[in-house]
Amino acid sequence: MIEVNQLRKSFGSNEILKGIDLEIKEGEKVVIIGPSGSGKSTFLRCLNFLEIPTAGTVKVHGDYFVKPGEKFDEKHVARLRTEVGMVFQRFNLFPTMTALENVMAAQMKIRKKSKEAARATAETYLRKVGLAERMNHYPSQLSGGQQQRVAIARALAMEPKAMLFDEATSALDPELIGEVLNVIRDLAKEGMTMVLVTHEMKFAEEVGDRVIFMDGGVIVEEGPPKEFFHNPKHNRTREFIQKVEH
């Protein structure tokens, strides 16, 4: 589903990603953990070209975002980006639009759907994330957890082939985290291909098919959750897990 080859990203002289290779299969749930500044979020943003890699390639379903040696084609990148939905730490909702209008907007602008079709899809996904009664509320009238669920519905309404979650619960109060994790859990059960950056270790163990530990811009270790959390092979992984669990 997603194929990453020798991905590098620098900001000026600061190299954040140092040659990452990764394959993600259709339906696979890959969880990425690691300390702050390890390159997790930058890597996620490179997967749908919100950050343009300095070197290396990303393929979705066998289709390159940018082929080696070819020029950046904005229309092609924009089309492929719709195949990889993304949910951020911050909800990024339009404050002057209702939940329903927020979920309709990108469908009409990017997918070129009619207003009626966009509304029907938006209603379907807002129900799916448990917001049937909140569709006509504005973001200021919603809790943080509800706003994040609107953001998830908005990404799903584009009907992507894969979903990226960048610490989707880190901006939420503790009592609101569960409601967002439940939505992600349901998506996992339905077989959505997902890449999740998270600090929620129990959730990572429960939902992930594979856990990746990043540090210093490289993949240090990866493996099935049980093996990864209970028998890490690398000292750096062991240290990190001990710190976050205590």
CSV table of C-alpha atoms in Angstrom, one decimal:
chain,number,residue,atom,x,y,z
A,1,MET,CA,0.0,0.0,0.0
A,2,ILE,CA,2.8,2.5,1.0
A,3,GLU,CA,6.4,2.0,0.0
A,4,VAL,CA,9.1,4.3,1.3
A,5,ASN,CA,12.6,4.1,-0.1
A,6,GLN,CA,15.7,5.9,1.3
A,7,LEU,CA,13.6,8.9,2.5
A,8,ARG,CA,15.6,11.9,3.7
A,9,LYS,CA,14.4,15.2,5.0
A,10,SER,CA,16.5,18.2,6.0
A,11,PHE,CA,15.6,21.7,7.2
A,12,GLY,CA,18.6,23.7,6.2
A,13,SER,CA,21.7,21.9,7.5
A,14,ASN,CA,19.6,20.0,10.0
A,15,GLU,CA,18.9,16.4,8.7
A,16,ILE,CA,15.7,15.2,10.4
A,17,LEU,CA,15.2,11.9,8.5
A,18,LYS,CA,18.3,9.9,7.6
A,19,GLY,CA,17.4,7.4,4.9
A,20,ILE,CA,14.2,5.5,5.9
A,21,ASP,CA,13.0,2.3,4.2
A,22,LEU,CA,9.5,1.0,5.0
A,23,GLU,CA,6.7,-1.0,3.4
A,24,ILE,CA,3.2,-0.9,4.8
A,25,LYS,CA,0.8,-3.6,3.6
A,26,GLU,CA,-2.9,-3.0,2.8
A,27,GLY,CA,-4.9,-3.2,6.0
A,28,GLU,CA,-1.8,-3.1,8.2
A,29,LYS,CA,-1.8,-0.9,11.4
A,30,VAL,CA,1.7,0.5,11.9
A,31,VAL,CA,2.4,2.4,15.1
A,32,ILE,CA,5.4,4.8,15.4
A,33,ILE,CA,6.8,5.7,18.8
A,34,GLY,CA,9.9,7.5,19.9
A,35,PRO,CA,11.2,10.6,21.8
A,36,SER,CA,10.3,14.2,20.8
A,37,GLY,CA,12.5,15.3,17.9
A,38,SER,CA,13.1,11.8,16.6
A,39,GLY,CA,11.5,12.6,13.2
A,40,LYS,CA,8.1,10.8,13.7
A,41,SER,CA,5.8,13.7,12.7
A,42,THR,CA,8.1,14.8,9.9
A,43,PHE,CA,8.1,11.2,8.5
A,44,LEU,CA,4.3,11.1,8.7
A,45,ARG,CA,4.0,14.4,6.8
A,46,CYS,CA,6.4,13.2,4.1
A,47,LEU,CA,4.2,10.1,3.5
A,48,ASN,CA,1.6,12.4,1.9
A,49,PHE,CA,4.0,15.1,0.7
A,50,LEU,CA,2.8,17.8,3.2
A,51,GLU,CA,6.6,18.0,3.7
A,52,ILE,CA,8.6,17.5,0.5
A,53,PRO,CA,11.3,14.9,1.1
A,54,THR,CA,14.9,16.1,0.4
A,55,ALA,CA,15.7,12.7,-1.2
A,56,GLY,CA,14.1,9.3,-1.6
A,57,THR,CA,10.7,8.2,-2.8
A,58,VAL,CA,7.2,7.5,-1.5
A,59,LYS,CA,4.7,5.2,-3.5
A,60,VAL,CA,1.0,4.7,-2.8
A,61,HIS,CA,-0.5,1.7,-4.5
A,62,GLY,CA,2.5,1.5,-6.8
A,63,ASP,CA,2.1,5.2,-7.8
A,64,TYR,CA,5.0,7.5,-7.1
A,65,PHE,CA,4.3,10.9,-5.6
A,66,VAL,CA,7.3,12.2,-7.6
A,67,LYS,CA,9.2,9.7,-9.8
A,68,PRO,CA,13.0,9.9,-9.5
A,69,GLY,CA,14.4,12.5,-11.9
A,70,GLU,CA,10.9,14.0,-12.6
A,71,LYS,CA,9.6,17.4,-11.8
A,72,PHE,CA,7.1,18.0,-9.0
A,73,ASP,CA,3.7,17.9,-10.6
A,74,GLU,CA,1.3,19.7,-8.3
A,75,LYS,CA,-1.9,18.2,-9.7
A,76,HIS,CA,-0.5,14.7,-9.5
A,77,VAL,CA,0.7,15.2,-5.9
A,78,ALA,CA,-2.7,16.7,-4.9
A,79,ARG,CA,-4.6,13.8,-6.4
A,80,LEU,CA,-2.4,11.2,-4.7
A,81,ARG,CA,-2.5,13.1,-1.4
A,82,THR,CA,-6.3,12.5,-1.3
A,83,GLU,CA,-5.6,8.8,-1.1
A,84,VAL,CA,-3.7,9.3,2.2
A,85,GLY,CA,-5.9,11.0,4.8
A,86,MET,CA,-4.3,12.7,7.7
A,87,VAL,CA,-5.5,13.7,11.2
A,88,PHE,CA,-3.3,16.2,13.1
A,89,GLN,CA,-2.7,17.0,16.8
A,90,ARG,CA,-4.7,20.3,16.2
A,91,PHE,CA,-8.1,19.9,14.7
A,92,ASN,CA,-7.7,22.6,12.0
A,93,LEU,CA,-11.5,23.1,11.6
A,94,PHE,CA,-12.9,26.2,10.0
A,95,PRO,CA,-14.4,28.1,13.0
A,96,THR,CA,-17.2,29.8,10.9
A,97,MET,CA,-18.5,26.4,9.5
A,98,THR,CA,-20.6,23.8,11.3
A,99,ALA,CA,-19.3,20.3,11.7
A,100,LEU,CA,-21.3,19.2,8.7
A,101,GLU,CA,-19.9,22.1,6.5
A,102,ASN,CA,-16.4,21.3,7.7
A,103,VAL,CA,-16.7,17.7,6.5
A,104,MET,CA,-18.4,18.8,3.2
A,105,ALA,CA,-15.9,21.5,2.2
A,106,ALA,CA,-12.9,19.4,0.9
A,107,GLN,CA,-15.2,16.9,-0.8
A,108,MET,CA,-16.7,19.7,-2.9
A,109,LYS,CA,-13.5,21.6,-3.5
A,110,ILE,CA,-11.1,18.6,-4.1
A,111,ARG,CA,-13.3,15.7,-5.1
A,112,LYS,CA,-15.6,18.0,-7.0
A,113,LYS,CA,-18.7,16.4,-5.4
A,114,SER,CA,-22.1,18.1,-5.7
A,115,LYS,CA,-23.4,19.7,-2.5
A,116,GLU,CA,-26.0,17.0,-2.1
A,117,ALA,CA,-23.5,14.1,-2.5
A,118,ALA,CA,-21.0,15.8,-0.1
A,119,ARG,CA,-23.7,16.3,2.5
A,120,ALA,CA,-24.8,12.7,2.3
A,121,THR,CA,-21.2,11.5,2.7
A,122,ALA,CA,-20.6,14.0,5.5
A,123,GLU,CA,-23.7,12.8,7.4
A,124,THR,CA,-22.6,9.2,7.0
A,125,TYR,CA,-19.2,9.8,8.5
A,126,LEU,CA,-20.3,12.1,11.3
A,127,ARG,CA,-22.7,9.4,12.4
A,128,LYS,CA,-19.9,6.9,12.2
A,129,VAL,CA,-17.8,8.9,14.7
A,130,GLY,CA,-20.8,9.3,17.0
A,131,LEU,CA,-21.7,12.9,16.2
A,132,ALA,CA,-25.2,12.5,14.7
A,133,GLU,CA,-26.6,15.1,17.2
A,134,ARG,CA,-23.8,17.6,16.7
A,135,MET,CA,-23.7,18.0,12.9
A,136,ASN,CA,-25.0,21.6,13.0
A,137,HIS,CA,-22.8,22.8,15.9
A,138,TYR,CA,-19.8,25.1,15.3
A,139,PRO,CA,-16.3,24.1,16.5
A,140,SER,CA,-16.6,26.5,19.5
A,141,GLN,CA,-19.7,24.6,20.6
A,142,LEU,CA,-17.9,21.2,20.6
A,143,SER,CA,-15.4,19.7,23.1
A,144,GLY,CA,-11.9,18.9,22.0
A,145,GLY,CA,-12.7,15.3,21.6
A,146,GLN,CA,-15.7,16.1,19.4
A,147,GLN,CA,-13.7,18.5,17.3
A,148,GLN,CA,-11.1,15.8,16.7
A,149,ARG,CA,-13.8,13.3,15.7
A,150,VAL,CA,-15.1,15.9,13.2
A,151,ALA,CA,-11.5,16.0,11.8
A,152,ILE,CA,-11.5,12.2,11.5
A,153,ALA,CA,-14.8,12.3,9.8
A,154,ARG,CA,-13.5,14.9,7.4
A,155,ALA,CA,-10.5,12.8,6.5
A,156,LEU,CA,-12.6,9.6,6.1
A,157,ALA,CA,-15.2,11.5,3.9
A,158,MET,CA,-12.4,11.8,1.2
A,159,GLU,CA,-12.5,8.0,1.1
A,160,PRO,CA,-8.7,7.5,1.4
A,161,LYS,CA,-6.9,4.2,0.9
A,162,ALA,CA,-4.8,4.9,4.1
A,163,MET,CA,-5.0,7.1,7.2
A,164,LEU,CA,-2.2,8.9,9.0
A,165,PHE,CA,-2.7,9.9,12.7
A,166,ASP,CA,-0.2,12.4,14.1
A,167,GLU,CA,-0.6,12.2,17.9
A,168,ALA,CA,-4.3,12.6,17.4
A,169,THR,CA,-5.0,12.7,21.2
A,170,SER,CA,-2.0,14.7,22.5
A,171,ALA,CA,-3.9,18.0,22.5
A,172,LEU,CA,-6.9,16.6,24.4
A,173,ASP,CA,-7.7,16.5,28.1
A,174,PRO,CA,-7.3,13.1,29.6
A,175,GLU,CA,-11.0,12.4,29.9
A,176,LEU,CA,-11.5,13.1,26.2
A,177,ILE,CA,-8.8,10.8,24.9
A,178,GLY,CA,-10.8,7.6,25.1
A,179,GLU,CA,-13.6,8.8,22.8
A,180,VAL,CA,-11.1,9.5,20.0
A,181,LEU,CA,-9.2,6.2,20.6
A,182,ASN,CA,-12.5,4.3,20.3
A,183,VAL,CA,-13.1,5.8,16.8
A,184,ILE,CA,-9.6,4.8,15.7
A,185,ARG,CA,-10.1,1.3,17.3
A,186,ASP,CA,-13.3,0.9,15.2
A,187,LEU,CA,-11.4,1.9,12.0
A,188,ALA,CA,-8.7,-0.6,12.8
A,189,LYS,CA,-11.3,-3.4,13.2
A,190,GLU,CA,-12.7,-2.5,9.8
A,191,GLY,CA,-9.4,-3.0,8.1
A,192,MET,CA,-8.3,0.5,7.3
A,193,THR,CA,-4.6,0.8,6.5
A,194,MET,CA,-3.2,3.1,9.2
A,195,VAL,CA,0.0,4.7,10.3
A,196,LEU,CA,-0.2,6.2,13.8
A,197,VAL,CA,2.3,8.3,15.8
A,198,THR,CA,1.2,8.1,19.4
A,199,HIS,CA,2.4,8.3,23.0
A,200,GLU,CA,-0.4,6.0,24.2
A,201,MET,CA,1.7,2.8,24.7
A,202,LYS,CA,-1.2,0.5,25.8
A,203,PHE,CA,-3.2,1.6,22.8
A,204,ALA,CA,-0.2,1.0,20.5
A,205,GLU,CA,0.1,-2.5,21.8
A,206,GLU,CA,-3.6,-3.2,21.4
A,207,VAL,CA,-4.1,-1.8,17.9
A,208,GLY,CA,-0.8,-2.1,16.1
A,209,ASP,CA,0.2,-5.0,13.8
A,210,ARG,CA,3.7,-3.6,14.0
A,211,VAL,CA,5.4,-1.1,16.2
A,212,ILE,CA,8.3,1.0,15.0
A,213,PHE,CA,10.7,2.9,17.3
A,214,MET,CA,12.3,5.9,15.8
A,215,ASP,CA,15.2,7.9,17.3
A,216,GLY,CA,17.6,10.4,15.7
A,217,GLY,CA,15.9,10.2,12.3
A,218,VAL,CA,16.2,6.5,11.8
A,219,ILE,CA,14.2,3.3,12.5
A,220,VAL,CA,16.0,1.8,15.5
A,221,GLU,CA,13.7,-1.3,15.9
A,222,GLU,CA,10.4,-2.7,14.7
A,223,GLY,CA,8.4,-5.8,15.5
A,224,PRO,CA,5.0,-7.2,16.5
A,225,PRO,CA,3.6,-5.3,19.6
A,226,LYS,CA,3.9,-8.1,22.2
A,227,GLU,CA,7.5,-8.9,21.3
A,228,PHE,CA,8.4,-5.2,20.9
A,229,PHE,CA,7.0,-4.1,24.3
A,230,HIS,CA,7.9,-7.2,26.3
A,231,ASN,CA,11.2,-8.2,24.8
A,232,PRO,CA,12.8,-5.3,23.0
A,233,LYS,CA,16.2,-6.1,21.4
A,234,HIS,CA,17.8,-2.7,21.3
A,235,ASN,CA,19.1,-1.0,24.4
A,236,ARG,CA,17.7,2.4,23.3
A,237,THR,CA,14.3,0.9,22.8
A,238,ARG,CA,14.4,-0.7,26.2
A,239,GLU,CA,15.4,2.6,27.9
A,240,PHE,CA,12.6,4.5,26.1
A,241,ILE,CA,9.9,1.9,27.0
A,242,GLN,CA,11.0,1.9,30.7
A,243,LYS,CA,10.8,5.7,30.8
A,244,VAL,CA,7.4,6.1,29.3
A,245,GLU,CA,5.9,3.2,31.3
A,246,HIS,CA,7.0,4.7,34.7
